């Protein structure tokens, strides 16, 4: 996987995120003063990467032994976190390091109660460990944790930098590419470098990175977009769902009928008769020539209503 192969090992190789990178360099210069850190920002922009670079540069060659990577959205939740932290923090390191580092990814997936317990854990072990919490949405992190951390806000990456980075990978891999195709990848992924590199690699597998191959690859993930729209609708986020739908139809150019087809595939997985019945009804309305925009918006509203009625569990669905 190119995403892993091209994950920067050193902070100097990170693309963009200048503000974050500069502050991290200051921490590396004076590690004893390092507070707990909280990284927030969109997917695929370097949060985990920078956390790992920091651990590597602070802790030296044995960094692996002294870094614990956890995922907070793991089913076993806060108890698992507490146990693992306890085990990890128990043994004082023989190596000459200022502290051990615990990277806790997807901290915003924890409930407020779990976060309160996490705060206790952070305090209990603060003499020997430092936490780097990672989240997508800062607003989902409880205030007492926010106030105990220094917060770093990550941004979506800049167009020119993404394109330069993708071009460099192509050159390194000996893959032919068109600049226009790289621009199309950027437009589609909106500054998510992980997603960009994945599309790049998939397009390269089809021969070379040109517009037509990029389109083929992006077409595949229309399914994922439809899934996201359904998920938003079912969790009651009607306007967000409708905006994404409009984007899918206008920008990504899929047809209303294709949307219904993909939605039908998605609903087979959810297997809820009420949703299938709603879909069939709107499929019929479109077939007899009703106004597509209005009908699809109404379909999403209907999904939102049903989602509430059946108490749809979005977080479980999103992980599938
Ligand atoms: N700023 C960056 N500089 C260089 N490479 C990057 C950067 N951001 C992302 N990448 C590439 O994308 C991959 C994923 O990045 P990373 O794991 O850091 O994302 P993230 O911000 O933690 O995303 P998520 O919120 O989804 O966990 C990396 O392996 C690397 O190849
Ligand atoms: Mg990450």
Short mmCIF file of C-alpha atoms and ligand atoms in Angstrom, two decimals:
data_model
loop_
_atom_site.label_atom_id
_atom_site.label_comp_id
_atom_site.label_asym_id
_atom_site.label_seq_id
_atom_site.Cartn_x
_atom_site.Cartn_y
_atom_site.Cartn_z
CA UNK A 1 0.00 0.00 0.00
CA UNK A 2 1.39 3.35 -1.09
CA UNK A 3 -0.29 5.16 1.81
CA UNK A 4 1.94 3.28 4.21
CA UNK A 5 5.00 3.24 2.01
CA UNK A 6 4.83 7.03 1.71
CA UNK A 7 3.89 7.82 5.27
CA UNK A 8 6.55 10.33 6.39
CA UNK A 9 8.93 9.01 9.04
CA UNK A 10 10.31 12.39 9.96
CA UNK A 11 8.45 15.53 10.86
CA UNK A 12 10.39 17.41 8.17
CA UNK A 13 8.83 15.27 5.48
CA UNK A 14 5.25 16.07 6.43
CA UNK A 15 3.30 17.93 3.76
CA UNK A 16 1.65 21.22 4.90
CA UNK A 17 0.36 21.63 8.48
CA UNK A 18 3.08 24.28 9.01
CA UNK A 19 1.66 25.62 12.26
CA UNK A 20 1.34 22.18 13.80
CA UNK A 21 4.76 21.12 12.54
CA UNK A 22 6.45 24.20 14.01
CA UNK A 23 4.90 23.69 17.43
CA UNK A 24 5.80 20.02 17.38
CA UNK A 25 9.41 20.92 16.59
CA UNK A 26 9.47 23.16 19.64
CA UNK A 27 8.21 20.30 21.77
CA UNK A 28 10.95 18.06 20.43
CA UNK A 29 13.55 20.65 21.44
CA UNK A 30 12.28 20.75 24.99
CA UNK A 31 10.58 17.42 25.65
CA UNK A 32 10.43 17.72 29.44
CA UNK A 33 7.81 20.41 29.05
CA UNK A 34 5.59 18.35 26.80
CA UNK A 35 1.90 18.57 27.81
CA UNK A 36 -0.80 16.16 26.70
CA UNK A 37 -1.73 16.86 23.10
CA UNK A 38 -5.05 16.83 21.33
CA UNK A 39 -5.00 16.61 17.53
CA UNK A 40 -8.21 17.52 15.73
CA UNK A 41 -9.05 17.69 12.06
CA UNK A 42 -10.42 15.95 8.98
CA UNK A 43 -9.44 12.47 7.77
CA UNK A 44 -6.17 11.73 6.01
CA UNK A 45 -4.30 14.94 6.70
CA UNK A 46 -1.45 13.70 8.90
CA UNK A 47 -2.74 13.42 12.48
CA UNK A 48 -1.62 9.85 13.13
CA UNK A 49 1.48 10.41 11.02
CA UNK A 50 2.63 13.40 13.07
CA UNK A 51 1.88 11.60 16.35
CA UNK A 52 4.14 8.74 15.23
CA UNK A 53 6.86 11.10 14.00
CA UNK A 54 6.82 12.87 17.34
CA UNK A 55 7.12 9.59 19.23
CA UNK A 56 9.97 8.48 16.99
CA UNK A 57 11.91 11.72 17.29
CA UNK A 58 11.35 12.15 21.02
CA UNK A 59 11.97 8.61 22.16
CA UNK A 60 14.75 7.62 19.79
CA UNK A 61 15.57 4.16 18.50
CA UNK A 62 13.45 2.26 21.05
CA UNK A 63 10.41 4.41 20.42
CA UNK A 64 8.27 1.42 19.50
CA UNK A 65 8.67 -0.13 22.96
CA UNK A 66 7.69 3.09 24.61
CA UNK A 67 4.73 4.03 22.48
CA UNK A 68 1.28 2.56 22.90
CA UNK A 69 -1.22 2.98 20.08
CA UNK A 70 -4.85 2.51 21.00
CA UNK A 71 -8.10 2.98 19.20
CA UNK A 72 -10.78 4.45 21.41
CA UNK A 73 -13.62 3.25 19.23
CA UNK A 74 -12.62 -0.32 20.00
CA UNK A 75 -15.68 -2.14 21.34
CA UNK A 76 -14.20 -2.81 24.71
CA UNK A 77 -14.07 0.93 25.31
CA UNK A 78 -12.71 2.67 28.34
CA UNK A 79 -12.04 -0.49 30.34
CA UNK A 80 -9.75 -1.76 27.64
CA UNK A 81 -8.02 1.62 27.56
CA UNK A 82 -7.57 1.64 31.34
CA UNK A 83 -6.19 -1.91 31.43
CA UNK A 84 -3.80 -1.38 28.56
CA UNK A 85 -2.56 1.93 29.94
CA UNK A 86 -2.04 0.33 33.34
CA UNK A 87 0.00 -2.51 31.89
CA UNK A 88 1.98 -0.20 29.68
CA UNK A 89 2.72 2.41 32.33
CA UNK A 90 3.56 -0.11 35.04
CA UNK A 91 7.09 -0.88 33.91
CA UNK A 92 9.53 1.95 34.13
CA UNK A 93 11.60 2.08 31.04
CA UNK A 94 15.27 1.17 31.31
CA UNK A 95 16.01 3.48 28.46
CA UNK A 96 16.73 7.10 28.98
CA UNK A 97 13.45 8.65 27.88
CA UNK A 98 11.48 11.51 29.42
CA UNK A 99 8.16 9.56 29.44
CA UNK A 100 6.19 7.04 27.46
CA UNK A 101 3.69 8.09 24.84
CA UNK A 102 0.12 6.85 24.45
CA UNK A 103 -1.59 7.63 21.17
CA UNK A 104 -5.34 7.34 21.48
CA UNK A 105 -7.02 7.51 18.10
CA UNK A 106 -10.72 8.28 17.53
CA UNK A 107 -11.12 9.76 21.00
CA UNK A 108 -14.28 11.50 19.82
CA UNK A 109 -15.95 8.11 19.45
CA UNK A 110 -15.94 7.74 23.23
CA UNK A 111 -19.07 8.60 25.18
CA UNK A 112 -18.90 11.53 27.59
CA UNK A 113 -18.81 9.07 30.51
CA UNK A 114 -15.93 7.17 28.99
CA UNK A 115 -14.11 10.45 28.42
CA UNK A 116 -14.59 11.38 32.06
CA UNK A 117 -13.01 8.07 33.00
CA UNK A 118 -10.25 8.70 30.48
CA UNK A 119 -9.48 12.00 32.12
CA UNK A 120 -8.93 10.16 35.40
CA UNK A 121 -6.61 7.69 33.68
CA UNK A 122 -4.63 10.56 32.16
CA UNK A 123 -4.18 12.09 35.59
CA UNK A 124 -3.25 8.84 37.29
CA UNK A 125 -0.40 8.17 34.92
CA UNK A 126 0.72 11.69 34.09
CA UNK A 127 4.06 11.31 35.87
CA UNK A 128 5.33 8.68 33.44
CA UNK A 129 3.21 9.05 30.33
CA UNK A 130 1.95 11.67 27.90
CA UNK A 131 -1.20 11.24 25.87
CA UNK A 132 -1.73 12.26 22.27
CA UNK A 133 -5.48 12.18 21.71
CA UNK A 134 -6.71 12.24 18.14
CA UNK A 135 -10.17 13.18 16.93
CA UNK A 136 -12.03 14.43 13.90
CA UNK A 137 -14.42 16.69 15.81
CA UNK A 138 -13.09 18.77 18.66
CA UNK A 139 -16.65 19.57 19.72
CA UNK A 140 -17.12 15.91 20.63
CA UNK A 141 -14.39 16.05 23.27
CA UNK A 142 -15.49 17.03 26.76
CA UNK A 143 -14.28 20.36 28.09
CA UNK A 144 -12.24 18.95 31.04
CA UNK A 145 -10.12 16.95 28.59
CA UNK A 146 -9.75 19.86 26.18
CA UNK A 147 -8.54 22.08 28.99
CA UNK A 148 -5.85 19.57 30.01
CA UNK A 149 -4.39 19.33 26.52
CA UNK A 150 -2.69 21.61 24.07
CA UNK A 151 -4.94 21.56 21.02
CA UNK A 152 -3.62 21.29 17.47
CA UNK A 153 -5.99 21.96 14.62
CA UNK A 154 -5.15 20.17 11.39
CA UNK A 155 -6.32 21.49 8.04
CA UNK A 156 -7.26 19.86 4.76
CA UNK A 157 -4.16 19.91 2.54
CA UNK A 158 -3.59 22.52 -0.18
CA UNK A 159 -4.22 21.66 -3.80
CA UNK A 160 -0.71 22.43 -5.07
CA UNK A 161 0.93 20.44 -2.32
CA UNK A 162 -1.28 17.41 -2.84
CA UNK A 163 -0.60 17.44 -6.57
CA UNK A 164 3.14 17.82 -6.05
CA UNK A 165 3.13 14.94 -3.59
CA UNK A 166 1.14 12.68 -5.92
CA UNK A 167 3.45 13.54 -8.83
CA UNK A 168 6.47 12.66 -6.72
CA UNK A 169 5.00 9.28 -5.86
CA UNK A 170 4.30 8.59 -9.56
CA UNK A 171 7.87 9.49 -10.47
CA UNK A 172 9.23 7.30 -7.73
CA UNK A 173 7.05 4.38 -8.81
CA UNK A 174 7.82 4.90 -12.49
CA UNK A 175 4.15 5.45 -13.27
CA UNK A 176 2.98 7.72 -16.10
CA UNK A 177 0.56 10.47 -15.10
CA UNK A 178 -1.33 13.49 -16.45
CA UNK A 179 -1.35 16.61 -14.33
CA UNK A 180 -5.06 16.96 -15.09
CA UNK A 181 -5.77 13.55 -13.60
CA UNK A 182 -3.96 14.55 -10.40
CA UNK A 183 -6.11 17.70 -10.25
CA UNK A 184 -9.20 15.55 -10.59
CA UNK A 185 -8.06 13.38 -7.71
CA UNK A 186 -7.62 16.48 -5.57
CA UNK A 187 -11.04 17.87 -6.51
CA UNK A 188 -12.61 14.61 -5.49
CA UNK A 189 -10.80 14.08 -2.20
CA UNK A 190 -10.80 17.69 -0.98
CA UNK A 191 -7.42 17.63 0.69
CA UNK A 192 -7.59 14.13 2.19
CA UNK A 193 -4.16 12.82 1.25
CA UNK A 194 -4.79 9.22 2.26
CA UNK A 195 -7.81 9.05 -0.01
CA UNK A 196 -5.83 10.79 -2.79
CA UNK A 197 -2.97 8.29 -2.60
CA UNK A 198 -5.41 5.36 -2.59
CA UNK A 199 -7.12 6.62 -5.72
CA UNK A 200 -3.73 7.27 -7.30
CA UNK A 201 -2.59 3.72 -6.66
CA UNK A 202 -5.84 2.20 -7.92
CA UNK A 203 -5.65 4.29 -11.10
CA UNK A 204 -1.99 3.31 -11.58
CA UNK A 205 -3.03 -0.34 -11.35
CA UNK A 206 -5.22 0.21 -14.39
CA UNK A 207 -2.18 1.26 -16.47
CA UNK A 208 -1.40 4.89 -15.93
CA UNK A 209 -2.85 7.82 -14.07
CA UNK A 210 -5.01 9.59 -16.64
CA UNK A 211 -8.49 11.09 -16.43
CA UNK A 212 -10.27 8.04 -17.66
CA UNK A 213 -8.65 5.68 -15.14
CA UNK A 214 -9.20 8.13 -12.30
CA UNK A 215 -12.88 8.33 -13.27
CA UNK A 216 -13.12 4.54 -13.23
CA UNK A 217 -11.67 4.41 -9.75
CA UNK A 218 -13.79 7.23 -8.38
CA UNK A 219 -16.90 5.60 -9.83
CA UNK A 220 -16.37 2.64 -7.55
CA UNK A 221 -16.59 4.76 -4.48
CA UNK A 222 -19.94 6.28 -5.46
CA UNK A 223 -21.23 3.37 -3.44
CA UNK A 224 -19.50 4.71 -0.38
CA UNK A 225 -20.99 8.16 -0.98
CA UNK A 226 -24.44 6.69 -1.21
CA UNK A 227 -23.82 4.83 2.01
CA UNK A 228 -22.79 8.08 3.72
CA UNK A 229 -25.92 9.83 2.50
CA UNK A 230 -28.15 7.05 3.78
CA UNK A 231 -26.33 7.00 7.08
CA UNK A 232 -26.77 10.77 7.52
CA UNK A 233 -30.45 10.55 6.63
CA UNK A 234 -31.09 7.65 9.00
CA UNK A 235 -29.40 9.49 11.83
CA UNK A 236 -31.72 12.45 11.28
CA UNK A 237 -29.21 14.75 9.60
CA UNK A 238 -31.55 15.53 6.76
CA UNK A 239 -29.99 18.75 5.42
CA UNK A 240 -26.51 17.29 5.45
CA UNK A 241 -27.78 14.22 3.65
CA UNK A 242 -29.55 16.34 1.06
CA UNK A 243 -26.49 18.51 0.45
CA UNK A 244 -24.37 15.42 -0.11
CA UNK A 245 -27.00 14.03 -2.44
CA UNK A 246 -27.02 17.22 -4.50
CA UNK A 247 -23.22 17.07 -4.63
CA UNK A 248 -23.29 13.46 -5.77
CA UNK A 249 -25.76 14.23 -8.54
CA UNK A 250 -24.30 17.55 -9.70
CA UNK A 251 -20.58 17.23 -9.11
CA UNK A 252 -19.99 13.54 -9.44
CA UNK A 253 -22.59 13.26 -12.14
CA UNK A 254 -24.39 10.11 -11.09
CA UNK A 255 -28.01 9.83 -12.22
CA UNK A 256 -31.05 9.66 -9.94
CA UNK A 257 -31.69 6.12 -11.05
CA UNK A 258 -28.13 5.10 -10.25
CA UNK A 259 -28.56 6.63 -6.84
CA UNK A 260 -31.62 4.48 -6.24
CA UNK A 261 -29.80 1.40 -7.51
CA UNK A 262 -26.87 1.94 -5.14
CA UNK A 263 -29.26 2.82 -2.32
CA UNK A 264 -31.06 -0.45 -2.94
CA UNK A 265 -27.78 -2.38 -2.64
CA UNK A 266 -27.06 -0.56 0.60
CA UNK A 267 -30.51 -1.29 2.01
CA UNK A 268 -30.13 -4.99 1.30
CA UNK A 269 -27.38 -4.88 3.91
CA UNK A 270 -29.48 -3.03 6.46
CA UNK A 271 -32.41 -5.33 5.73
CA UNK A 272 -35.20 -3.21 7.18
CA UNK A 273 -38.53 -3.72 5.36
CA UNK A 274 -39.76 -0.18 6.06
CA UNK A 275 -36.77 1.30 4.26
CA UNK A 276 -37.11 -1.03 1.31
CA UNK A 277 -40.79 -0.17 1.02
CA UNK A 278 -39.97 3.55 1.01
CA UNK A 279 -37.36 3.04 -1.67
CA UNK A 280 -39.77 1.07 -3.85
CA UNK A 281 -42.36 3.82 -3.56
CA UNK A 282 -39.96 6.55 -4.68
CA UNK A 283 -38.54 4.37 -7.41
CA UNK A 284 -42.07 4.09 -8.76
CA UNK A 285 -42.66 7.84 -8.51
CA UNK A 286 -39.51 8.52 -10.52
CA UNK A 287 -40.49 5.93 -13.08
CA UNK A 288 -43.79 7.70 -13.72
CA UNK A 289 -41.97 11.00 -14.19
CA UNK A 290 -42.19 12.89 -10.90
CA UNK A 291 -39.63 15.63 -10.30
CA UNK A 292 -36.42 13.79 -9.28
CA UNK A 293 -34.87 16.44 -6.98
CA UNK A 294 -38.06 16.82 -4.99
CA UNK A 295 -38.68 13.10 -4.81
CA UNK A 296 -35.19 12.18 -3.68
CA UNK A 297 -35.25 14.88 -1.01
CA UNK A 298 -38.58 13.48 0.17
CA UNK A 299 -37.08 9.99 0.20
CA UNK A 300 -34.28 11.18 2.49
CA UNK A 301 -36.84 12.85 4.77
CA UNK A 302 -38.71 9.55 4.89
CA UNK A 303 -35.48 7.72 5.78
CA UNK A 304 -34.88 10.23 8.58
CA UNK A 305 -38.37 9.53 9.92
CA UNK A 306 -37.93 5.75 9.74
CA UNK A 307 -34.43 5.98 11.21
CA UNK A 308 -35.91 7.64 14.27
CA UNK A 309 -38.77 5.19 14.48
CA UNK A 310 -36.53 2.11 14.39
CA UNK A 311 -33.79 3.81 16.48
CA UNK A 312 -31.22 3.15 13.85
CA UNK A 313 -27.68 2.59 15.19
CA UNK A 314 -25.52 4.69 12.88
CA UNK A 315 -22.19 4.08 14.54
CA UNK A 316 -22.45 0.33 14.07
CA UNK A 317 -23.56 0.76 10.47
CA UNK A 318 -20.74 3.16 9.60
CA UNK A 319 -18.13 0.69 10.74
CA UNK A 320 -19.32 -2.07 8.45
N1 LIG B 1 0.46 15.91 5.97
C1 LIG B 1 0.83 14.78 5.37
N2 LIG B 1 2.07 14.65 4.83
C2 LIG B 1 2.45 13.53 4.19
N3 LIG B 1 1.66 12.45 4.05
C3 LIG B 1 0.43 12.51 4.55
C4 LIG B 1 -0.05 13.66 5.24
N4 LIG B 1 -1.30 13.44 5.62
C5 LIG B 1 -1.62 12.22 5.21
N5 LIG B 1 -0.59 11.64 4.55
C6 LIG B 1 -0.62 10.32 3.90
O1 LIG B 1 -1.89 9.74 4.20
C7 LIG B 1 -1.75 8.61 5.04
C8 LIG B 1 -2.74 8.74 6.18
O2 LIG B 1 -2.38 9.80 7.01
P1 LIG B 1 -2.72 9.82 8.56
O3 LIG B 1 -2.87 8.43 9.06
O4 LIG B 1 -1.73 10.67 9.23
O5 LIG B 1 -4.12 10.53 8.53
P2 LIG B 1 -5.02 11.01 9.76
O6 LIG B 1 -5.02 12.50 9.73
O7 LIG B 1 -4.57 10.33 10.99
O8 LIG B 1 -6.45 10.51 9.30
P3 LIG B 1 -7.64 9.79 10.13
O9 LIG B 1 -8.40 10.89 10.81
O10 LIG B 1 -8.46 9.16 9.07
O11 LIG B 1 -7.00 8.82 11.06
C9 LIG B 1 -0.31 8.58 5.47
O12 LIG B 1 0.16 7.25 5.53
C10 LIG B 1 0.42 9.35 4.39
O13 LIG B 1 0.75 8.49 3.31
MG1 LIG B 2 -5.39 8.67 11.97
#
